Coordinates of C-alpha atoms in Angstrom, one line a residue:
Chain A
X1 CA -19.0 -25.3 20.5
X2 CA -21.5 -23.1 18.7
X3 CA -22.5 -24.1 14.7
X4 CA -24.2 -22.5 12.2
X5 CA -26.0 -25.0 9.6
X6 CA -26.3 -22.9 6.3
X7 CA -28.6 -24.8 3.6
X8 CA -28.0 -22.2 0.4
X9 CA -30.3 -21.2 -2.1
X10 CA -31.0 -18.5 -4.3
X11 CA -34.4 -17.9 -3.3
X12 CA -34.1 -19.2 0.0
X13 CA -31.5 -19.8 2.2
X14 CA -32.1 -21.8 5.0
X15 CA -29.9 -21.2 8.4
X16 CA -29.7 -22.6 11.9
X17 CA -27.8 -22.3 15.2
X18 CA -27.1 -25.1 17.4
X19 CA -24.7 -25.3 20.1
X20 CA -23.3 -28.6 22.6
X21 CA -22.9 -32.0 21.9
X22 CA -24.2 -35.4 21.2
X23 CA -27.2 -35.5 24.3
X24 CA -26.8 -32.3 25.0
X25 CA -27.7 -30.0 22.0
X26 CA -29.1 -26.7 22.3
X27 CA -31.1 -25.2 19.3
X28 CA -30.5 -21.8 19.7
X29 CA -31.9 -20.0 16.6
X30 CA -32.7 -20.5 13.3
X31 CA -34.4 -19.0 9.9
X32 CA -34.6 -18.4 6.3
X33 CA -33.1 -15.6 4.2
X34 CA -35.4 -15.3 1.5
X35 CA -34.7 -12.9 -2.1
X36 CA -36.7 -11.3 -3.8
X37 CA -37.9 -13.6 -7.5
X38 CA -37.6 -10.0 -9.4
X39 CA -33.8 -9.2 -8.1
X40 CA -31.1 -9.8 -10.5
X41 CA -29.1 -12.4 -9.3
X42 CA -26.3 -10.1 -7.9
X43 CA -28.5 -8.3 -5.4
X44 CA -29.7 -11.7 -4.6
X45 CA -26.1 -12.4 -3.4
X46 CA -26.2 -9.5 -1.6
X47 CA -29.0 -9.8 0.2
X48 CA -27.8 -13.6 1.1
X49 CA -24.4 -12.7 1.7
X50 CA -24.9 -9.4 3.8
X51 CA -27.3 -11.6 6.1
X52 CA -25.3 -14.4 6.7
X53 CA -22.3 -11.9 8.3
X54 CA -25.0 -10.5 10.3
X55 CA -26.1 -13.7 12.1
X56 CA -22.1 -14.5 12.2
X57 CA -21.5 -11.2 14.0
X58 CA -24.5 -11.3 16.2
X59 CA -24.8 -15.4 17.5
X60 CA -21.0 -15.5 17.4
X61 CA -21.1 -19.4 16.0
X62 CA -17.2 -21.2 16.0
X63 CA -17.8 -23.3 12.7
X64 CA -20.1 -23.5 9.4
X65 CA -21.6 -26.4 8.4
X66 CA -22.8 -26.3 4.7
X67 CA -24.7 -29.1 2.6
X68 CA -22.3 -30.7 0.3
X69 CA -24.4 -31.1 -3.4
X70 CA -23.0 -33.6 -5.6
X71 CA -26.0 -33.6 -8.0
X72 CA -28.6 -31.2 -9.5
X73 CA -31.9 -31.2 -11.5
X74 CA -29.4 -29.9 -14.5
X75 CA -26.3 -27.5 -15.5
X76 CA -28.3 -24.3 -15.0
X77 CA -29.2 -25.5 -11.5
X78 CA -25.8 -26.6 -10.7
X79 CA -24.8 -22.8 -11.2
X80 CA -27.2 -21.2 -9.4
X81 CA -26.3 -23.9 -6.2
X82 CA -22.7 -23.4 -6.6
X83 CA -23.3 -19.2 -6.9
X84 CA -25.4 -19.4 -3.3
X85 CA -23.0 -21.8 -1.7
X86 CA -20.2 -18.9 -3.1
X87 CA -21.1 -16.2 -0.6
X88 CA -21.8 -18.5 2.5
X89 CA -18.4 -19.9 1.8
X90 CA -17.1 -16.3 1.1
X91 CA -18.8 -15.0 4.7
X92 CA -17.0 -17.7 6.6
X93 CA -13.5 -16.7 5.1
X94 CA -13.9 -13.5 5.8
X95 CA -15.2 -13.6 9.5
X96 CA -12.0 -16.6 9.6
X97 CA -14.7 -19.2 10.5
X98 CA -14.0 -22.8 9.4
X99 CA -16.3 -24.3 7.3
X100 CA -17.2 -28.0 7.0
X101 CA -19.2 -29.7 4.1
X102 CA -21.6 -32.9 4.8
X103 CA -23.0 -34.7 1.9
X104 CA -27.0 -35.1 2.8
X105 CA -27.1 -38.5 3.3
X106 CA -24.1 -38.2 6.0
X107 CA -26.6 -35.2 7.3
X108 CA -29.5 -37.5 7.2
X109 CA -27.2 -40.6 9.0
X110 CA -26.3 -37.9 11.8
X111 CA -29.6 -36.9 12.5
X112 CA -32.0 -39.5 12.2
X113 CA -29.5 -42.7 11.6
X114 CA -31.0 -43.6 8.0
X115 CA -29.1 -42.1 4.9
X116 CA -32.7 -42.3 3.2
X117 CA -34.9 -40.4 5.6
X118 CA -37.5 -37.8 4.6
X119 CA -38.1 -34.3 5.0
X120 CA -40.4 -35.3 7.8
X121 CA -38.3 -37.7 10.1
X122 CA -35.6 -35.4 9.8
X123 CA -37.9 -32.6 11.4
X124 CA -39.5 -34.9 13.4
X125 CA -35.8 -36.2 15.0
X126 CA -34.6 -32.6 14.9
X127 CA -37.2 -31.3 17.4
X128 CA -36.3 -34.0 19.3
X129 CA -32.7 -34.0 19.3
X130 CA -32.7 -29.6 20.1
X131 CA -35.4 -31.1 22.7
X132 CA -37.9 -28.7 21.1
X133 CA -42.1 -29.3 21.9
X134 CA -44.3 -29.4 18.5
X135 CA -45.8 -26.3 19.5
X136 CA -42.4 -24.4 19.0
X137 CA -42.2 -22.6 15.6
X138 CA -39.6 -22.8 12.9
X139 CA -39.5 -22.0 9.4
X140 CA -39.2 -25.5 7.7
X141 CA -36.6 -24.7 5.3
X142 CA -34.0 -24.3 8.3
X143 CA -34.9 -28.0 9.2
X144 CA -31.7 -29.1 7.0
X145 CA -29.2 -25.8 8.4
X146 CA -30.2 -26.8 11.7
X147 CA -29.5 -30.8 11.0
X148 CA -26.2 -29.6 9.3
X149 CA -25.3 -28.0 12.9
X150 CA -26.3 -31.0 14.2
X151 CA -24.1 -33.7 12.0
X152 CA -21.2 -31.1 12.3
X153 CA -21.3 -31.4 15.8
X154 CA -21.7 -35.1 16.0
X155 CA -17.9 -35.4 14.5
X156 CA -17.3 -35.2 17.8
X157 CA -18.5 -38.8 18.6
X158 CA -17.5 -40.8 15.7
X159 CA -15.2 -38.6 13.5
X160 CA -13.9 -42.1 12.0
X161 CA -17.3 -43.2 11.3
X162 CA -17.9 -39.8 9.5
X163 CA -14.6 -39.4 7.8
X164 CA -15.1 -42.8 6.2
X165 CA -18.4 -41.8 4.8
X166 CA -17.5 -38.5 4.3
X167 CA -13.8 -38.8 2.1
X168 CA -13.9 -40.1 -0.9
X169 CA -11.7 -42.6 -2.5
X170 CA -8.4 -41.9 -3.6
X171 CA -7.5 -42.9 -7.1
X172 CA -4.6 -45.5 -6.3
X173 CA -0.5 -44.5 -7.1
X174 CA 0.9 -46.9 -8.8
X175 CA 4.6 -47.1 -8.7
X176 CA 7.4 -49.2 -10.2
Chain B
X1 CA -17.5 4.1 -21.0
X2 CA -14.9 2.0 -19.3
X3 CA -15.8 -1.7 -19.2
X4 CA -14.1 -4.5 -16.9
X5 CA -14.9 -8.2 -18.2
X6 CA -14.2 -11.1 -15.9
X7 CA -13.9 -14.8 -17.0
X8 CA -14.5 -16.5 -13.6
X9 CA -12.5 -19.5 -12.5
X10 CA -11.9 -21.0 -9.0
X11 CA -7.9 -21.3 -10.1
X12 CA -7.7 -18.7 -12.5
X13 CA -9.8 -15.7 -13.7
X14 CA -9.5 -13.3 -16.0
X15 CA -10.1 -9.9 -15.9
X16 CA -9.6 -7.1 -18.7
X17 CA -10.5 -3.4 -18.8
X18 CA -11.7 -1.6 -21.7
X19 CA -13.1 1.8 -22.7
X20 CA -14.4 3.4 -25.4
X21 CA -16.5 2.5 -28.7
X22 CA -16.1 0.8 -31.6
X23 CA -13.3 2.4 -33.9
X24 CA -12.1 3.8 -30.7
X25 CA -11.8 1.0 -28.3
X26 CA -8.8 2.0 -25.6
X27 CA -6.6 -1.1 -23.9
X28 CA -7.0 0.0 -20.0
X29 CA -5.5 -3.3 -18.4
X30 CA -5.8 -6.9 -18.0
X31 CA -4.6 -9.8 -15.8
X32 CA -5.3 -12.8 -13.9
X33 CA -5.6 -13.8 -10.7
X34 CA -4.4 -17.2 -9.6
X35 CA -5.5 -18.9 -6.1
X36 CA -3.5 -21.4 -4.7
X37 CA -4.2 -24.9 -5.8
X38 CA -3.6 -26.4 -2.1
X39 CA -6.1 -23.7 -1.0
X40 CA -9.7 -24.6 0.4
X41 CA -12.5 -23.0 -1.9
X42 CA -13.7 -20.3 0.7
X43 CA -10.3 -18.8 1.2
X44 CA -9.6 -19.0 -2.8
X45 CA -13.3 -17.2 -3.7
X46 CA -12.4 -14.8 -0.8
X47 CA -8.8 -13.8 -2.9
X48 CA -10.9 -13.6 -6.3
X49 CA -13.3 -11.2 -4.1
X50 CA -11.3 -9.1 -3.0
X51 CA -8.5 -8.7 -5.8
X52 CA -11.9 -7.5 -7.6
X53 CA -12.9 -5.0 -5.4
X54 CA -8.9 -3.6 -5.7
X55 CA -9.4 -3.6 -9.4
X56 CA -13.0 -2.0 -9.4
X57 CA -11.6 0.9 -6.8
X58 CA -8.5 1.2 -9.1
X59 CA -9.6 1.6 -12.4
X60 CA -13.6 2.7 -11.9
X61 CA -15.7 1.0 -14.2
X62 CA -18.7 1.9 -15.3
X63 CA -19.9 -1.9 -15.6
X64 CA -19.0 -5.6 -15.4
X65 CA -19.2 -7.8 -18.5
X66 CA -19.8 -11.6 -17.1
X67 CA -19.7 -15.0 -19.1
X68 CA -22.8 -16.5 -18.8
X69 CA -22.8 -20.2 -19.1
X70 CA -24.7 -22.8 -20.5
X71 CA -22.8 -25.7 -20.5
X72 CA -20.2 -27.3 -17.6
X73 CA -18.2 -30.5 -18.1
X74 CA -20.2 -31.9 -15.9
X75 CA -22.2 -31.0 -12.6
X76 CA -19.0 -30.7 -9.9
X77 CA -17.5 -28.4 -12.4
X78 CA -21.0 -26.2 -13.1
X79 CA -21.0 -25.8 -9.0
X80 CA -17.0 -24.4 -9.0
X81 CA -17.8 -22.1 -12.0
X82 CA -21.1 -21.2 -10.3
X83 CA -19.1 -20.2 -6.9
X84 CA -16.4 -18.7 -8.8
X85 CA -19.2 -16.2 -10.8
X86 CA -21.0 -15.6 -7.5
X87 CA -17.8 -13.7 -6.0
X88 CA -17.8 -11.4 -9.5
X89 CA -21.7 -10.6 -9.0
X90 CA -21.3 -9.8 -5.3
X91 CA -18.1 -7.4 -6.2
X92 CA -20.7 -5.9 -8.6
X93 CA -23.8 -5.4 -6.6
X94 CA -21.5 -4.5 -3.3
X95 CA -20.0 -1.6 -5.9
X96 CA -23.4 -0.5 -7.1
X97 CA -22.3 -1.6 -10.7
X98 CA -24.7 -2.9 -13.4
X99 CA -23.7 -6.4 -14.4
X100 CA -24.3 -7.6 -18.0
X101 CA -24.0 -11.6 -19.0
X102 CA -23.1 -13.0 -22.7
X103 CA -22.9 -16.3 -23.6
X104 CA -19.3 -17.1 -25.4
X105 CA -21.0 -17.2 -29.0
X106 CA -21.8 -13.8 -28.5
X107 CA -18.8 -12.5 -27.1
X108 CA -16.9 -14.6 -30.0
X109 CA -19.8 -13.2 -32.7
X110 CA -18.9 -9.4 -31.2
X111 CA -15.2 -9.8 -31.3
X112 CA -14.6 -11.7 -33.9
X113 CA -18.1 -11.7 -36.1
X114 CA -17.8 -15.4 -36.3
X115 CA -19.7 -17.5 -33.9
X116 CA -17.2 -20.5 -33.6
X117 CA -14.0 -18.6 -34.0
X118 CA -11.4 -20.4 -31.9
X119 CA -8.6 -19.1 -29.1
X120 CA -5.9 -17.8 -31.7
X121 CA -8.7 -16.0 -33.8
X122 CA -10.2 -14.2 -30.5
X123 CA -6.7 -13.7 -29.7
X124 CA -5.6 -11.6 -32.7
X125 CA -8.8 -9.8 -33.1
X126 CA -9.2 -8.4 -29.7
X127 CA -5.1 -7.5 -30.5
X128 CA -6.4 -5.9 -33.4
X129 CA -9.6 -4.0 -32.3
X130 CA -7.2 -2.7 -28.7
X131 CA -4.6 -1.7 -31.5
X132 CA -2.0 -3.7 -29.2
X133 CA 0.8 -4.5 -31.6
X134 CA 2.1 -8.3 -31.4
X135 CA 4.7 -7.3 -28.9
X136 CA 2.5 -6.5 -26.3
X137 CA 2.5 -9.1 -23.7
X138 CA -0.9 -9.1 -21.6
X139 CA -2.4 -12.5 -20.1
X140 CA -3.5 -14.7 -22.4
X141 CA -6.6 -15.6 -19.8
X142 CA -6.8 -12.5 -20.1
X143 CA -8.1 -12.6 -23.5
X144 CA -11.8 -14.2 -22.7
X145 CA -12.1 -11.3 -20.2
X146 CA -11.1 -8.3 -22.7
X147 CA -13.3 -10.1 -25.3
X148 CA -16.1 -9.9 -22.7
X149 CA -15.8 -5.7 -22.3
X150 CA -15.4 -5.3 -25.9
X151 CA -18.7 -7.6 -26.3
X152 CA -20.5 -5.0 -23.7
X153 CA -18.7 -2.1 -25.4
X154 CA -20.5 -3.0 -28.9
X155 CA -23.9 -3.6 -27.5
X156 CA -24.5 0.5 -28.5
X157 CA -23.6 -0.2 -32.3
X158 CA -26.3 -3.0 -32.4
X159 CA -28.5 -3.6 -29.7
X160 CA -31.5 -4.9 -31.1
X161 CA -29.2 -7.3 -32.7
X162 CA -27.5 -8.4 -29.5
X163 CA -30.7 -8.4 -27.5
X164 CA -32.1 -10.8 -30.3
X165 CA -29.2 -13.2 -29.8
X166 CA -28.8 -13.0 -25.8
X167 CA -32.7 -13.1 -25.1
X168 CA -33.8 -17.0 -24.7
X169 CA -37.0 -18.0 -25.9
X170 CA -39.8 -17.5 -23.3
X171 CA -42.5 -20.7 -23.5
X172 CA -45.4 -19.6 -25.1
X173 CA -48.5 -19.3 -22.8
X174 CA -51.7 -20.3 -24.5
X175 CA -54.6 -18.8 -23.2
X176 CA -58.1 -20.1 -24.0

């Protein structure tokens, strides 16, 4: 099983390619797709959106794993999340890829087992979970795609632990 | 000039053709396109995407007249209307077409020439400036999305004035 972590932004997207399972991961690429600040916002989709079927098409992954936002700074950022999260959910319907969504602190749980973890434990326990030596180089904005791979395809051991976190509550039915 | 507005929506958006000038606008078409409630998000934003592209082949715009928001119910909602514009900017910039944004005080200020006017008013005007006697059925959602073209449409009667409106203020920069 072969997933692609996509962490979507307007100005830059963060991707990463991990295949395996839980003790046996295997990090096999990973990168940022980053816009242009003077492009309209359209191009900027573009660019994001013509990218992402590219890496589809050429690593082949079976799944796409993409971060789950329930807040932002404000409105304005809100819209701009939901319009890059729009074409990496747009890609994966058109190449007939199923996508998952992980809230980050699920991400965070599935990678470093602490739902409060920083930036730098999570690329400290990535490296170690893909088995990768400090000396290897990757751009640090795919640290989260490549730790959305990761939680995606560590379902696989606890998919009851992670559907509990992961579904919401239910509003009750009341009936007569 | 042939215009096509679109009022984006993850279940329903708008869409409404319009060409012309004003005192000579022409009614080209308008609809809506509904995506299956029980549908996940990618496969809904991939029928908005492509029932787009149909339209834009079909009918040949010149441009695309977009709602540009400011305000959301709240910050779930601001990411589905965010996803739901991102599929009408990528149809745009895949079709080479210039995309223009107006906020819905300006699109009600253009069709209208009052600010606050309300669904029924935007209603009848944009009735009255198509010359579409009461008779003629189109969309109602449709409305927002003809009121969008005929806001782009106008922009050659009075653009200083609808520059002045649409611009935000920049921050000052104070130089010593």
């Amino acid at each position: 099983m072969r997933v692609l972590g996509v962490d979507p932004g307007s100005a830059v997207t963060g991707f990463g390619i991990v295949e395996g399972a839980p003790g046996n991961f295997r990090y096999i690429t990973s990168g940022t797709i980053r816009t242009r600040p003077g492009d309209a916002m359209p191009r900027r989709l573009l660019a994001i959106h013509s990218r992402l079927l590219d890496i589809v098409d050429e690593f082949a992954p079976g799944a796409i794993s993409l971060e789950r936002n329930f807040v932002a700074r404000n409105v304005q950022s809100a819209f701009r999340i939901g319009e890059a999260r729009a074409v990496a959910m747009l890609a994966a319907a058109e190449r007939g890829l199923p996508l998952f969504e992980y809230p980050p602190n699920l991400v965070k749980l599935a990678v470093a087992a602490f739902g409060h973890a920083d930036k730098e434990q999570i690329n400290y326990m990535i490296r170690r979970t893909l088995g990768l030596s400090p000396e290897v180089e990757f751009a640090h904005d795919a640290t989260d795609a490549l730790a959305l791979a990761v939680c995606h395809l560590s379902r696989a051991r606890a998919p009851r632990l992670v559907d509990a976190v992961e579904r919401r509550p239910r509003a009750a039915r009341i009936r007569p």
